[in-house]
Amino acid sequence: MGLQSDTNAGLTQLGTAHEGVQANTEGLETTAALSAVLFSWQERLKAVRDEAGSLEPSLRQVAKDHGEMETTLRSHFAAVAPSSPQDKGGR
């Protein structure tokens, strides 16, 4: 959810930053270019937001599975690892 929220915030900030630009720069060639760049970035941010949303369930499951596997492996290694003198309180 973090990347989606951050991307939405970025879209809002981008829109706010460009408010009034077109009205205040009417007739300038750079206005059309700036509008094209704005549209391009909005589309990119929307794609990132949507991709993050579609990947989130899978990434959460992978993290859960990894954590469970690590716990399982740790207990298996502990069961077969030879004890060291340090484990027995010695040197």
Short mmCIF file of N, CA and C in Angstrom, two decimals:
data_model
loop_
_atom_site.label_atom_id
_atom_site.label_comp_id
_atom_site.label_asym_id
_atom_site.label_seq_id
_atom_site.Cartn_x
_atom_site.Cartn_y
_atom_site.Cartn_z
N MET A 1 0.81 -1.20 0.00
CA MET A 1 0.00 0.00 0.00
C MET A 1 0.85 1.26 0.00
N GLY A 2 2.06 1.22 0.51
CA GLY A 2 2.90 2.40 0.60
C GLY A 2 3.20 3.02 -0.74
N LEU A 3 3.60 2.20 -1.70
CA LEU A 3 3.94 2.74 -3.02
C LEU A 3 2.71 3.32 -3.70
N GLN A 4 1.58 2.67 -3.53
CA GLN A 4 0.35 3.19 -4.12
C GLN A 4 -0.01 4.55 -3.51
N SER A 5 0.07 4.64 -2.20
CA SER A 5 -0.25 5.90 -1.52
C SER A 5 0.72 7.01 -1.92
N ASP A 6 2.01 6.66 -1.96
CA ASP A 6 3.02 7.65 -2.33
C ASP A 6 2.82 8.12 -3.77
N THR A 7 2.45 7.20 -4.65
CA THR A 7 2.23 7.56 -6.05
C THR A 7 1.01 8.45 -6.18
N ASN A 8 -0.04 8.13 -5.45
CA ASN A 8 -1.23 8.99 -5.48
C ASN A 8 -0.91 10.39 -4.96
N ALA A 9 -0.11 10.45 -3.90
CA ALA A 9 0.30 11.75 -3.37
C ALA A 9 1.13 12.51 -4.41
N GLY A 10 2.01 11.80 -5.10
CA GLY A 10 2.81 12.43 -6.16
C GLY A 10 1.94 12.96 -7.29
N LEU A 11 0.93 12.20 -7.66
CA LEU A 11 0.01 12.66 -8.70
C LEU A 11 -0.72 13.93 -8.27
N THR A 12 -1.14 13.96 -7.03
CA THR A 12 -1.82 15.14 -6.50
C THR A 12 -0.89 16.34 -6.49
N GLN A 13 0.33 16.14 -6.01
CA GLN A 13 1.29 17.24 -5.96
C GLN A 13 1.64 17.73 -7.36
N LEU A 14 1.77 16.81 -8.29
CA LEU A 14 2.09 17.18 -9.66
C LEU A 14 0.96 18.03 -10.25
N GLY A 15 -0.26 17.61 -10.03
CA GLY A 15 -1.42 18.37 -10.52
C GLY A 15 -1.49 19.75 -9.88
N THR A 16 -1.26 19.80 -8.56
CA THR A 16 -1.30 21.08 -7.84
C THR A 16 -0.21 22.02 -8.35
N ALA A 17 0.97 21.48 -8.60
CA ALA A 17 2.09 22.31 -9.06
C ALA A 17 1.82 22.91 -10.44
N HIS A 18 0.98 22.25 -11.23
CA HIS A 18 0.72 22.73 -12.58
C HIS A 18 -0.57 23.51 -12.71
N GLU A 19 -1.28 23.69 -11.59
CA GLU A 19 -2.52 24.46 -11.63
C GLU A 19 -2.23 25.89 -12.09
N GLY A 20 -3.00 26.35 -13.02
CA GLY A 20 -2.88 27.72 -13.48
C GLY A 20 -1.77 27.96 -14.48
N VAL A 21 -0.93 26.99 -14.72
CA VAL A 21 0.19 27.18 -15.65
C VAL A 21 -0.34 27.49 -17.04
N GLN A 22 -1.31 26.71 -17.48
CA GLN A 22 -1.81 26.90 -18.84
C GLN A 22 -2.47 28.27 -18.99
N ALA A 23 -3.24 28.69 -18.02
CA ALA A 23 -3.92 29.99 -18.11
C ALA A 23 -2.92 31.14 -18.09
N ASN A 24 -1.86 30.99 -17.31
CA ASN A 24 -0.89 32.07 -17.17
C ASN A 24 0.17 32.11 -18.27
N THR A 25 0.22 31.07 -19.07
CA THR A 25 1.24 31.03 -20.13
C THR A 25 0.60 30.81 -21.51
N GLU A 26 -0.66 31.15 -21.63
CA GLU A 26 -1.38 30.94 -22.88
C GLU A 26 -0.66 31.60 -24.04
N GLY A 27 -0.55 30.88 -25.13
CA GLY A 27 0.09 31.40 -26.32
C GLY A 27 1.56 31.06 -26.45
N LEU A 28 2.17 30.60 -25.40
CA LEU A 28 3.58 30.23 -25.47
C LEU A 28 3.70 28.79 -25.96
N GLU A 29 4.70 28.54 -26.80
CA GLU A 29 4.91 27.18 -27.30
C GLU A 29 5.30 26.22 -26.19
N THR A 30 5.97 26.73 -25.20
CA THR A 30 6.39 25.85 -24.11
C THR A 30 5.21 25.32 -23.31
N THR A 31 4.09 26.01 -23.35
CA THR A 31 2.92 25.55 -22.62
C THR A 31 2.45 24.20 -23.13
N ALA A 32 2.42 24.03 -24.44
CA ALA A 32 2.01 22.75 -25.02
C ALA A 32 3.01 21.65 -24.65
N ALA A 33 4.29 21.98 -24.69
CA ALA A 33 5.32 21.00 -24.33
C ALA A 33 5.19 20.62 -22.85
N LEU A 34 4.97 21.62 -22.00
CA LEU A 34 4.82 21.37 -20.58
C LEU A 34 3.59 20.51 -20.31
N SER A 35 2.51 20.75 -21.03
CA SER A 35 1.31 19.93 -20.88
C SER A 35 1.57 18.49 -21.29
N ALA A 36 2.34 18.30 -22.35
CA ALA A 36 2.67 16.95 -22.81
C ALA A 36 3.52 16.23 -21.78
N VAL A 37 4.47 16.94 -21.19
CA VAL A 37 5.33 16.34 -20.17
C VAL A 37 4.50 15.99 -18.93
N LEU A 38 3.61 16.89 -18.54
CA LEU A 38 2.74 16.64 -17.40
C LEU A 38 1.91 15.38 -17.63
N PHE A 39 1.28 15.29 -18.80
CA PHE A 39 0.46 14.12 -19.14
C PHE A 39 1.30 12.85 -19.11
N SER A 40 2.50 12.92 -19.66
CA SER A 40 3.38 11.76 -19.70
C SER A 40 3.72 11.27 -18.29
N TRP A 41 4.07 12.21 -17.41
CA TRP A 41 4.41 11.82 -16.03
C TRP A 41 3.19 11.30 -15.29
N GLN A 42 2.04 11.88 -15.54
CA GLN A 42 0.83 11.38 -14.89
C GLN A 42 0.56 9.94 -15.31
N GLU A 43 0.71 9.67 -16.59
CA GLU A 43 0.48 8.30 -17.08
C GLU A 43 1.50 7.32 -16.49
N ARG A 44 2.75 7.75 -16.39
CA ARG A 44 3.78 6.88 -15.80
C ARG A 44 3.49 6.59 -14.34
N LEU A 45 3.12 7.62 -13.60
CA LEU A 45 2.83 7.42 -12.18
C LEU A 45 1.61 6.54 -11.98
N LYS A 46 0.61 6.69 -12.83
CA LYS A 46 -0.57 5.83 -12.75
C LYS A 46 -0.19 4.38 -13.04
N ALA A 47 0.68 4.17 -14.01
CA ALA A 47 1.13 2.81 -14.34
C ALA A 47 1.89 2.19 -13.16
N VAL A 48 2.75 2.98 -12.51
CA VAL A 48 3.49 2.49 -11.35
C VAL A 48 2.52 2.14 -10.23
N ARG A 49 1.57 3.03 -9.98
CA ARG A 49 0.57 2.80 -8.93
C ARG A 49 -0.21 1.51 -9.20
N ASP A 50 -0.66 1.35 -10.42
CA ASP A 50 -1.45 0.17 -10.77
C ASP A 50 -0.61 -1.11 -10.69
N GLU A 51 0.63 -1.04 -11.15
CA GLU A 51 1.52 -2.20 -11.08
C GLU A 51 1.78 -2.59 -9.63
N ALA A 52 2.01 -1.60 -8.79
CA ALA A 52 2.24 -1.87 -7.36
C ALA A 52 1.01 -2.54 -6.75
N GLY A 53 -0.16 -2.07 -7.13
CA GLY A 53 -1.39 -2.66 -6.61
C GLY A 53 -1.56 -4.11 -7.04
N SER A 54 -1.19 -4.40 -8.28
CA SER A 54 -1.36 -5.77 -8.76
C SER A 54 -0.30 -6.72 -8.18
N LEU A 55 0.87 -6.20 -7.84
CA LEU A 55 1.94 -7.03 -7.29
C LEU A 55 1.86 -7.21 -5.77
N GLU A 56 1.17 -6.32 -5.10
CA GLU A 56 1.17 -6.33 -3.64
C GLU A 56 0.78 -7.69 -3.03
N PRO A 57 -0.32 -8.32 -3.44
CA PRO A 57 -0.67 -9.61 -2.82
C PRO A 57 0.43 -10.66 -3.00
N SER A 58 1.01 -10.73 -4.18
CA SER A 58 2.07 -11.71 -4.43
C SER A 58 3.31 -11.42 -3.59
N LEU A 59 3.69 -10.16 -3.51
CA LEU A 59 4.88 -9.80 -2.73
C LEU A 59 4.67 -10.08 -1.24
N ARG A 60 3.49 -9.82 -0.75
CA ARG A 60 3.19 -10.11 0.65
C ARG A 60 3.28 -11.62 0.92
N GLN A 61 2.77 -12.41 -0.02
CA GLN A 61 2.81 -13.86 0.15
C GLN A 61 4.25 -14.37 0.11
N VAL A 62 5.06 -13.83 -0.80
CA VAL A 62 6.46 -14.23 -0.87
C VAL A 62 7.18 -13.90 0.44
N ALA A 63 6.93 -12.73 0.98
CA ALA A 63 7.57 -12.35 2.25
C ALA A 63 7.13 -13.29 3.38
N LYS A 64 5.87 -13.63 3.42
CA LYS A 64 5.35 -14.56 4.44
C LYS A 64 6.00 -15.93 4.27
N ASP A 65 6.01 -16.43 3.04
CA ASP A 65 6.62 -17.74 2.78
C ASP A 65 8.10 -17.76 3.14
N HIS A 66 8.80 -16.69 2.80
CA HIS A 66 10.24 -16.61 3.10
C HIS A 66 10.46 -16.64 4.61
N GLY A 67 9.68 -15.88 5.34
CA GLY A 67 9.81 -15.86 6.80
C GLY A 67 9.54 -17.22 7.41
N GLU A 68 8.51 -17.89 6.90
CA GLU A 68 8.20 -19.22 7.42
C GLU A 68 9.31 -20.22 7.09
N MET A 69 9.85 -20.13 5.87
CA MET A 69 10.92 -21.04 5.47
C MET A 69 12.17 -20.79 6.31
N GLU A 70 12.47 -19.55 6.58
CA GLU A 70 13.65 -19.22 7.38
C GLU A 70 13.52 -19.79 8.79
N THR A 71 12.33 -19.66 9.35
CA THR A 71 12.09 -20.20 10.69
C THR A 71 12.23 -21.72 10.69
N THR A 72 11.69 -22.37 9.68
CA THR A 72 11.79 -23.83 9.57
C THR A 72 13.24 -24.27 9.43
N LEU A 73 13.98 -23.60 8.54
CA LEU A 73 15.39 -23.96 8.35
C LEU A 73 16.21 -23.74 9.61
N ARG A 74 15.96 -22.65 10.28
CA ARG A 74 16.69 -22.37 11.52
C ARG A 74 16.48 -23.48 12.54
N SER A 75 15.24 -23.94 12.68
CA SER A 75 14.98 -24.99 13.66
C SER A 75 15.60 -26.32 13.22
N HIS A 76 15.61 -26.60 11.92
CA HIS A 76 16.24 -27.82 11.42
C HIS A 76 17.76 -27.79 11.65
N PHE A 77 18.37 -26.65 11.36
CA PHE A 77 19.82 -26.54 11.58
C PHE A 77 20.15 -26.66 13.06
N ALA A 78 19.35 -26.07 13.89
CA ALA A 78 19.60 -26.14 15.33
C ALA A 78 19.50 -27.58 15.82
N ALA A 79 18.63 -28.36 15.22
CA ALA A 79 18.45 -29.74 15.64
C ALA A 79 19.63 -30.63 15.25
N VAL A 80 20.31 -30.31 14.15
CA VAL A 80 21.40 -31.17 13.68
C VAL A 80 22.79 -30.59 13.92
N ALA A 81 22.86 -29.34 14.35
CA ALA A 81 24.16 -28.70 14.56
C ALA A 81 24.82 -29.29 15.80
N PRO A 82 26.11 -29.60 15.67
CA PRO A 82 26.81 -30.10 16.87
C PRO A 82 26.92 -28.99 17.90
N SER A 83 26.84 -29.37 19.17
CA SER A 83 26.97 -28.34 20.18
C SER A 83 28.42 -27.96 20.33
N SER A 84 28.62 -26.68 20.53
CA SER A 84 29.96 -26.17 20.72
C SER A 84 30.19 -25.96 22.21
N PRO A 85 31.44 -25.85 22.63
CA PRO A 85 31.71 -25.59 24.05
C PRO A 85 31.02 -24.32 24.54
N GLN A 86 30.86 -23.34 23.66
CA GLN A 86 30.21 -22.10 24.06
C GLN A 86 28.74 -22.37 24.41
N ASP A 87 28.10 -23.30 23.68
CA ASP A 87 26.72 -23.62 23.97
C ASP A 87 26.56 -24.24 25.36
N LYS A 88 27.63 -24.87 25.82
CA LYS A 88 27.59 -25.54 27.13
C LYS A 88 28.13 -24.63 28.24
N GLY A 89 28.41 -23.38 27.90
CA GLY A 89 28.91 -22.44 28.88
C GLY A 89 30.40 -22.47 29.03
N GLY A 90 31.11 -23.20 28.22
CA GLY A 90 32.57 -23.29 28.33
C GLY A 90 33.24 -22.45 27.26
N ARG A 91 34.54 -22.63 27.11
CA ARG A 91 35.29 -21.89 26.09
C ARG A 91 35.72 -22.81 25.03
#
